[in-house]
Short mmCIF file of C-alpha atoms and ligand atoms in Angstrom, two decimals:
data_model
loop_
_atom_site.label_atom_id
_atom_site.label_comp_id
_atom_site.label_asym_id
_atom_site.label_seq_id
_atom_site.Cartn_x
_atom_site.Cartn_y
_atom_site.Cartn_z
CA MET T 988 -5.69 -93.97 50.13
CA TYR T 989 -5.87 -94.06 46.11
CA LEU T 990 -2.71 -95.49 44.55
CA GLU T 991 -2.31 -92.11 42.53
CA ASP T 992 -2.38 -90.02 45.95
CA ILE T 993 0.21 -92.60 47.27
CA LYS T 994 2.47 -92.07 44.22
CA LYS T 995 2.14 -88.46 44.49
CA GLU T 996 3.02 -88.27 48.21
CA ALA T 997 5.96 -90.70 47.69
CA ILE T 998 7.28 -88.54 45.20
CA LYS T 999 7.02 -85.53 47.10
CA GLU T 1000 8.57 -87.06 50.04
CA VAL T 1001 11.61 -88.72 48.36
CA ASN T 1002 12.29 -85.45 46.74
CA GLU T 1003 12.47 -83.71 49.98
CA VAL T 1004 14.52 -86.34 52.07
CA LYS T 1005 17.85 -84.97 53.18
CA SER T 1006 19.76 -88.03 54.72
CA VAL T 1007 20.33 -91.63 53.99
CA SER T 1008 18.50 -92.52 57.17
CA GLU T 1009 15.71 -90.56 56.15
CA ILE T 1010 15.42 -92.46 52.77
CA ASN T 1011 15.73 -95.61 54.68
CA ALA T 1012 12.62 -94.54 56.80
CA LEU T 1013 10.63 -93.93 53.57
CA LYS T 1014 11.62 -97.42 52.36
CA VAL T 1015 9.98 -98.87 55.29
CA LYS T 1016 6.86 -96.58 54.77
CA TYR T 1017 6.27 -97.71 51.36
CA PHE T 1018 7.94 -101.11 50.69
CA GLY T 1019 8.13 -102.54 54.41
CA LYS T 1020 5.99 -105.16 55.84
CA ALA T 1021 3.23 -102.98 56.39
CA GLY T 1022 4.33 -100.34 53.83
CA LEU T 1023 1.64 -98.68 51.71
CA ILE T 1024 2.71 -100.16 48.47
CA THR T 1025 2.90 -103.63 50.21
CA GLU T 1026 -0.59 -103.34 51.45
CA GLU T 1027 -1.58 -102.31 48.21
CA LEU T 1028 -0.25 -105.67 46.71
CA LYS T 1029 -1.79 -107.75 49.68
CA ASN T 1030 -5.18 -106.08 48.80
CA LEU T 1031 -5.00 -107.51 45.47
CA ARG T 1032 -6.75 -110.80 46.78
CA ASN T 1033 -9.80 -108.70 47.28
CA VAL T 1034 -9.79 -107.54 43.88
CA PRO T 1035 -12.13 -109.63 41.34
CA ASN T 1036 -10.29 -111.95 39.43
CA ASP T 1037 -10.95 -110.36 36.00
CA GLN T 1038 -9.55 -107.04 37.31
CA LYS T 1039 -6.43 -108.75 39.20
CA ALA T 1040 -4.02 -108.44 36.27
CA ALA T 1041 -4.67 -104.74 35.18
CA ARG T 1042 -4.64 -103.67 38.80
CA GLY T 1043 -1.34 -105.70 39.69
CA ALA T 1044 0.18 -104.11 36.74
CA GLU T 1045 -0.83 -100.36 37.81
CA ILE T 1046 0.43 -101.03 41.31
CA ASN T 1047 3.74 -102.57 40.10
CA ALA T 1048 4.23 -99.75 37.73
CA VAL T 1049 3.86 -97.22 40.54
CA LYS T 1050 6.22 -99.41 42.85
CA LYS T 1051 8.70 -99.53 40.06
CA GLU T 1052 8.62 -95.75 39.67
CA ILE T 1053 9.04 -94.99 43.35
CA GLU T 1054 11.86 -97.47 43.54
CA GLU T 1055 13.67 -95.95 40.93
CA LEU T 1056 13.38 -92.52 42.48
CA VAL T 1057 14.45 -93.90 45.76
CA ASN T 1058 17.46 -95.47 44.29
CA GLU T 1059 18.38 -92.25 42.32
CA VAL T 1060 18.21 -90.08 45.52
CA GLU T 1061 19.68 -92.76 47.56
CA LYS T 1062 22.72 -92.89 45.50
CA THR T 1063 23.15 -88.97 45.35
CA LEU T 1064 22.78 -88.75 49.19
CA LYS T 1065 25.26 -91.46 49.84
CA THR T 1066 28.03 -89.75 47.57
CA ARG T 1067 27.25 -86.51 49.21
CA GLU T 1068 27.57 -88.04 52.75
CA LEU T 1069 30.67 -89.59 51.64
CA GLU T 1070 32.07 -86.54 50.27
CA ASP T 1071 31.21 -84.56 53.41
CA LYS T 1072 32.90 -87.28 55.62
CA LEU T 1073 36.17 -87.20 53.57
CA MET T 1074 36.15 -83.33 53.87
CA ASN T 1075 35.68 -83.47 57.66
CA GLU T 1076 37.91 -86.06 58.26
CA GLN T 1077 40.80 -84.73 56.31
CA ILE T 1078 44.23 -85.48 57.80
CA ASP T 1079 46.32 -82.47 58.40
CA VAL T 1080 49.80 -83.74 57.43
CA THR T 1081 51.39 -80.47 58.23
CA LEU T 1082 50.58 -81.06 62.01
CA ASP T 1083 53.44 -81.77 64.28
CA ILE T 1084 53.59 -85.45 65.45
CA ASN T 1085 54.24 -86.16 69.07
CA PRO T 1086 57.88 -85.97 69.31
CA SER T 1087 58.25 -87.85 72.54
CA HIS T 1088 57.56 -91.41 70.63
CA ILE T 1089 60.61 -90.72 68.54
CA GLY T 1090 63.76 -92.64 69.65
CA SER T 1091 67.12 -91.88 68.86
CA LEU T 1092 70.48 -93.52 68.85
CA HIS T 1093 72.76 -93.20 72.13
CA PRO T 1094 75.54 -90.66 71.34
CA LEU T 1095 78.10 -93.34 71.68
CA SER T 1096 76.37 -95.55 69.03
CA ILE T 1097 76.16 -92.35 66.84
CA GLU T 1098 79.98 -91.80 67.32
CA ILE T 1099 80.72 -95.64 66.60
CA ASN T 1100 78.65 -95.44 63.51
CA LYS T 1101 80.29 -92.30 62.29
CA ILE T 1102 83.91 -93.51 62.76
CA SER T 1103 83.13 -96.87 61.45
CA ASN T 1104 81.90 -95.31 58.24
CA ILE T 1105 84.96 -93.47 57.92
CA LEU T 1106 87.15 -96.28 58.35
CA VAL T 1107 85.05 -98.50 55.70
CA ASN T 1108 85.70 -95.79 53.39
CA LEU T 1109 89.30 -95.90 54.04
CA GLY T 1110 89.25 -99.69 53.19
CA PHE T 1111 89.21 -101.28 56.72
CA THR T 1112 87.21 -104.31 57.48
CA GLN T 1113 85.42 -104.73 60.79
CA VAL T 1114 86.36 -107.67 63.02
CA ASP T 1115 85.23 -108.44 66.70
CA GLY T 1116 86.57 -109.79 69.79
CA PRO T 1117 85.01 -110.95 73.14
CA GLU T 1118 84.78 -108.86 76.22
CA VAL T 1119 85.55 -111.64 78.45
CA GLU T 1120 89.02 -112.48 77.26
CA LEU T 1121 91.88 -114.89 77.73
CA ASP T 1122 95.02 -113.07 79.29
CA LYS T 1123 96.62 -114.60 76.13
CA TYR T 1124 94.87 -112.23 73.89
CA ASN T 1125 94.58 -109.12 76.07
CA PHE T 1126 98.32 -109.12 77.05
CA GLU T 1127 100.50 -112.00 76.39
CA MET T 1128 100.34 -111.94 72.50
CA LEU T 1129 100.68 -107.94 72.52
CA ASN T 1130 104.07 -108.15 74.26
CA VAL T 1131 102.88 -107.24 77.59
CA PRO T 1132 105.10 -108.80 80.19
CA SER T 1133 103.70 -110.59 83.19
CA ASP T 1134 105.03 -108.05 85.37
CA HIS T 1135 103.43 -105.30 83.50
CA PRO T 1136 101.57 -102.55 85.85
CA ALA T 1137 98.50 -102.92 83.43
CA ARG T 1138 98.15 -106.37 84.68
CA ASP T 1139 97.67 -105.10 88.10
CA MET T 1140 94.37 -106.14 89.73
CA GLN T 1141 94.01 -102.20 90.26
CA ASP T 1142 93.53 -101.50 86.62
CA THR T 1143 92.05 -104.86 85.11
CA PHE T 1144 89.12 -106.65 86.17
CA TYR T 1145 90.16 -110.43 86.57
CA ILE T 1146 87.72 -113.29 86.69
CA THR T 1147 90.19 -115.95 87.08
CA ASP T 1148 94.17 -115.90 86.87
CA ASN T 1149 93.76 -116.52 83.27
CA ILE T 1150 90.49 -114.85 82.40
CA LEU T 1151 89.76 -111.13 82.71
CA LEU T 1152 87.53 -108.30 80.94
CA ARG T 1153 89.47 -107.13 78.15
CA SER T 1154 91.34 -103.59 79.11
CA GLN T 1155 91.72 -102.75 75.49
CA THR T 1156 90.22 -103.65 72.24
CA SER T 1157 93.91 -104.46 71.22
CA ASN T 1158 92.87 -108.12 71.72
CA THR T 1159 91.21 -107.88 68.30
CA GLN T 1160 94.73 -107.26 67.09
CA ALA T 1161 96.11 -110.83 68.29
CA ARG T 1162 92.95 -112.31 67.15
CA ALA T 1163 92.95 -110.80 63.74
CA MET T 1164 96.67 -111.86 63.21
CA LEU T 1165 95.66 -115.55 63.93
CA ASN T 1166 92.78 -115.45 61.66
CA LEU T 1167 94.11 -113.50 58.69
CA LYS T 1168 96.72 -113.64 56.17
CA PRO T 1169 98.58 -110.33 55.45
CA PRO T 1170 97.87 -107.90 53.82
CA PHE T 1171 94.83 -107.02 56.05
CA LYS T 1172 93.47 -103.73 57.30
CA VAL T 1173 90.97 -104.08 60.19
CA PHE T 1174 89.07 -102.12 62.75
CA SER T 1175 87.11 -103.08 65.80
CA PRO T 1176 84.84 -100.90 67.85
CA GLY T 1177 83.84 -102.24 71.33
CA ARG T 1178 83.73 -102.14 75.04
CA VAL T 1179 86.67 -102.40 77.31
CA PHE T 1180 86.91 -102.42 81.10
CA ARG T 1181 89.06 -100.71 83.59
CA ASN T 1182 88.85 -100.07 87.37
CA ASP T 1183 88.52 -96.27 87.19
CA LEU T 1184 85.88 -93.63 87.92
CA ASP T 1185 85.94 -89.96 87.41
CA ALA T 1186 84.85 -87.15 85.03
CA THR T 1187 86.94 -88.38 82.44
CA HIS T 1188 87.03 -92.20 83.12
CA ILE T 1189 84.39 -94.85 83.56
CA PRO T 1190 85.01 -98.54 84.24
CA ALA T 1191 83.24 -99.54 81.04
CA PHE T 1192 84.27 -97.50 78.05
CA TYR T 1193 84.72 -97.86 74.31
CA GLN T 1194 87.35 -98.12 72.00
CA ILE T 1195 88.07 -98.15 68.39
CA GLU T 1196 91.02 -100.33 67.32
CA GLY T 1197 92.74 -100.22 63.93
CA MET T 1198 95.32 -102.45 62.54
CA TYR T 1199 97.14 -102.63 58.93
CA VAL T 1200 99.52 -105.40 58.18
CA GLU T 1201 101.43 -105.36 54.75
CA GLU T 1202 104.97 -105.06 53.33
CA ASN T 1203 106.34 -101.74 53.61
CA VAL T 1204 103.65 -99.94 55.76
CA SER T 1205 105.49 -96.87 57.29
CA MET T 1206 104.82 -94.25 60.03
CA ALA T 1207 103.80 -91.98 57.21
CA ASP T 1208 100.89 -94.13 56.29
CA LEU T 1209 99.89 -94.10 60.06
CA LYS T 1210 99.96 -90.57 60.19
CA ASN T 1211 98.26 -89.97 56.81
CA VAL T 1212 95.32 -92.41 58.06
CA LEU T 1213 95.11 -90.72 61.31
CA LEU T 1214 94.97 -87.41 59.86
CA GLN T 1215 92.27 -88.36 57.36
CA ILE T 1216 90.12 -89.98 60.14
CA CYS T 1217 90.43 -86.86 62.54
CA LYS T 1218 89.48 -84.58 59.62
CA ALA T 1219 86.38 -86.66 58.83
CA VAL T 1220 85.29 -86.59 62.52
CA PHE T 1221 86.07 -83.19 63.50
CA GLY T 1222 86.47 -81.30 60.42
CA ASN T 1223 88.88 -80.33 57.52
CA ASP T 1224 90.88 -77.67 59.67
CA THR T 1225 91.78 -80.19 62.06
CA LYS T 1226 95.56 -80.64 62.74
CA ILE T 1227 97.08 -83.66 64.49
CA ARG T 1228 100.32 -84.07 66.35
CA PHE T 1229 102.38 -86.92 67.19
CA ARG T 1230 104.05 -87.11 70.70
CA SER T 1231 106.23 -90.01 71.40
CA SER T 1232 105.13 -92.65 73.98
CA TYR T 1233 105.34 -96.12 75.00
CA PHE T 1234 103.12 -99.10 74.55
CA PRO T 1235 104.37 -102.79 74.67
CA PHE T 1236 102.71 -103.66 71.47
CA THR T 1237 103.96 -101.04 69.26
CA GLU T 1238 107.45 -99.51 68.54
CA PRO T 1239 107.92 -96.63 67.88
CA SER T 1240 104.76 -95.54 69.95
CA VAL T 1241 102.94 -92.41 69.76
CA GLU T 1242 100.23 -90.43 71.63
CA VAL T 1243 98.31 -88.53 69.06
CA ASP T 1244 96.80 -85.14 70.02
CA ILE T 1245 94.03 -83.21 67.82
CA SER T 1246 94.08 -79.33 67.41
CA CYS T 1247 91.28 -78.33 70.06
CA PRO T 1248 88.10 -78.49 68.03
CA TYR T 1249 86.36 -76.28 70.79
CA CYS T 1250 88.26 -73.26 70.47
CA SER T 1251 89.72 -73.81 67.06
CA ALA T 1252 93.34 -73.84 68.73
CA LYS T 1253 93.11 -70.61 70.16
CA GLY T 1254 93.18 -71.86 73.93
CA CYS T 1255 90.15 -72.68 76.10
CA ASN T 1256 89.19 -74.70 79.30
CA LEU T 1257 88.94 -77.84 77.48
CA CYS T 1258 92.28 -78.13 76.18
CA LYS T 1259 93.61 -76.26 79.21
CA ASN T 1260 94.83 -73.68 76.90
CA THR T 1261 97.27 -76.18 75.38
CA LYS T 1262 95.36 -75.91 71.93
CA TRP T 1263 95.67 -79.66 71.76
CA ILE T 1264 93.73 -82.78 72.93
CA GLU T 1265 94.97 -86.25 73.33
CA ILE T 1266 92.53 -88.60 71.66
CA LEU T 1267 94.45 -91.96 70.54
CA GLY T 1268 97.16 -93.97 70.99
CA ALA T 1269 99.10 -95.67 68.20
CA GLY T 1270 102.23 -96.96 66.71
CA MET T 1271 104.10 -99.57 64.33
CA VAL T 1272 103.27 -102.95 65.33
CA HIS T 1273 106.17 -104.42 67.40
CA PRO T 1274 108.11 -107.34 65.83
CA ASN T 1275 107.29 -109.38 68.77
CA VAL T 1276 103.60 -108.86 68.19
CA LEU T 1277 103.96 -109.80 64.53
CA GLU T 1278 105.90 -113.00 65.32
CA ALA T 1279 103.32 -114.09 68.19
CA GLY T 1280 100.54 -113.72 65.66
CA GLY T 1281 102.54 -116.16 63.08
CA ILE T 1282 103.67 -113.22 60.80
CA ASP T 1283 107.06 -112.99 59.48
CA SER T 1284 108.30 -109.69 60.79
CA THR T 1285 111.00 -109.44 58.44
CA LYS T 1286 108.70 -109.04 55.53
CA TYR T 1287 105.71 -107.53 56.97
CA THR T 1288 105.16 -104.40 58.92
CA GLY T 1289 102.23 -102.65 60.39
CA TYR T 1290 100.40 -100.05 62.25
CA ALA T 1291 97.90 -100.06 64.85
CA PHE T 1292 95.94 -97.34 66.63
CA GLY T 1293 93.47 -97.01 69.46
CA PHE T 1294 90.94 -94.38 69.81
CA GLY T 1295 89.33 -93.47 73.05
CA LEU T 1296 85.92 -93.41 71.67
CA ASP T 1297 83.97 -91.95 74.77
CA ARG T 1298 86.61 -89.06 74.52
CA VAL T 1299 86.00 -88.44 70.67
CA ALA T 1300 82.22 -88.58 71.49
CA MET T 1301 82.49 -86.14 74.29
CA LEU T 1302 84.44 -83.65 71.76
CA ASP T 1303 82.47 -84.42 68.99
CA GLN T 1304 79.02 -84.07 70.61
CA LYS T 1305 80.02 -81.58 73.11
CA VAL T 1306 79.36 -83.49 76.25
CA ASN T 1307 81.32 -82.25 79.19
CA ASP T 1308 81.21 -85.49 81.74
CA MET T 1309 81.83 -88.95 80.36
CA ARG T 1310 79.52 -90.32 83.16
CA HIS T 1311 76.30 -88.77 81.29
CA PHE T 1312 77.04 -91.59 78.78
CA VAL T 1313 76.00 -94.34 81.39
CA ASP T 1314 73.45 -92.22 83.47
CA ASN T 1315 70.45 -93.33 81.55
CA ASN T 1316 69.17 -89.96 81.74
CA ILE T 1317 66.49 -89.59 79.12
CA LYS T 1318 66.69 -85.85 78.87
CA PHE T 1319 70.47 -85.91 78.23
CA LEU T 1320 69.93 -88.83 75.77
CA LYS T 1321 67.10 -87.17 73.59
CA GLN T 1322 69.40 -84.40 72.75
CA PHE T 1323 71.22 -86.65 69.99
CA LYS T 1324 69.46 -87.10 66.97
N1 LIG J 1194 95.70 -100.40 73.38
C1 LIG J 1194 95.88 -98.94 73.72
C2 LIG J 1194 95.32 -98.39 75.04
O1 LIG J 1194 94.40 -98.88 75.53
C3 LIG J 1194 95.77 -98.03 72.74
C4 LIG J 1194 96.83 -98.58 71.48
C5 LIG J 1194 96.16 -99.25 70.51
C6 LIG J 1194 98.06 -98.03 71.18
C7 LIG J 1194 96.91 -99.69 69.44
C8 LIG J 1194 98.77 -98.41 70.28
C9 LIG J 1194 98.19 -99.00 69.35
O2 LIG J 1194 95.66 -97.17 75.47
#
C-alpha cells in the first residue's frame, strides 16, 4: 500500500468513527506494533541510504497528520460520551426516598424534649438523679415518715432495706438542695418505678420534676408557671385548676387538672365527661424539707411540681394506652415524627 493511500484511508476511517472504542481500534491499526504506519517506519531500513531522510520525513509527516486528526476526533468523542453519560445518569432529586430507613424519636423522648425546652425557656436548669436511690433521698429528706404507705413493698421496689428504685423524681429535689444554694430553679426529667400495671399505669414510667427556691416564692408563682407550661404543651386555650391534696413534701399541696384537650372541655370519654384531666402534683415546699436540705425555711420558700410524663404524652400525642410506650411495636413508634 502506498503511503498516500494509507493516509487517505486513515483520514476517511477516523472521520467515520462513532465511539472512543472505535478510535482505539484505529490507533492500533495504524500505530500499533504491526500498525500500517509502524510497518512503513520499519521498512525504512530497506530504503537506500540517500533516500532514507526524505522518506522518513514523508512518513512522519503523514503520521503526524493522522495522529492530530485522531486526537481531535477522540477529544470530541470523549466529550460527547461524557455528556451522554451525565444526561442518562441524572439523579432525580424529586423521587421519594425509602421512608423505612428513617428513624424517629420515641414519643416519650419527643415529650421530654418538648417540656424540657419549655422549662429551659422559663429559666429552669436541668439536674439529674439516680434511678437506683438511697431511701434518704427518695423518702427521708422529703418528709415521708417511715410508716408512710408509699414505702410499702407493694408500691416501691426495694433492693435492700436502704436502697430502692426511686418511686418519684422528687429525689432530685433532695439532691438539688444539698448541691445548690438558693435561689435555684431546677427541673429533672427521668424514669421512676412503682409496682403497678394497667392501661394507665406501668411499672417504669416517667416524671418531670420542677423546683424553685428563693425568698418570697408564692403559690401564685406556682400557678403562673404551671399555667404557662400547660399552655405551651396543650395550646393557648388551656385552663388549669388546683384541687387541694396531700403530699408529705409540700404544704399546701395540690393536684392540678387541665381542661380536657380532647373535647376542648365539652365532655368526652377521656375526661369521663368531667371536662378536666389530672396531670400533675405540686405544692409549696414543706419547711421540714427545706431544713433537711440545709435551707433556712424562715428566709426561703419554694414551690415544687411533678408531671406524670407518660400521662402528658398520652394526651398530647393521642395515645390511648400507656403500655404502647413500652411494647416496642415498630408500627406504633413509626407514627411519631
Ligand atoms: N412526687 C409526687 C408524685 O410522684 C409529685 C409531686 C412532685 C408532688 C413535687 C408535689 C411536688 O406523685
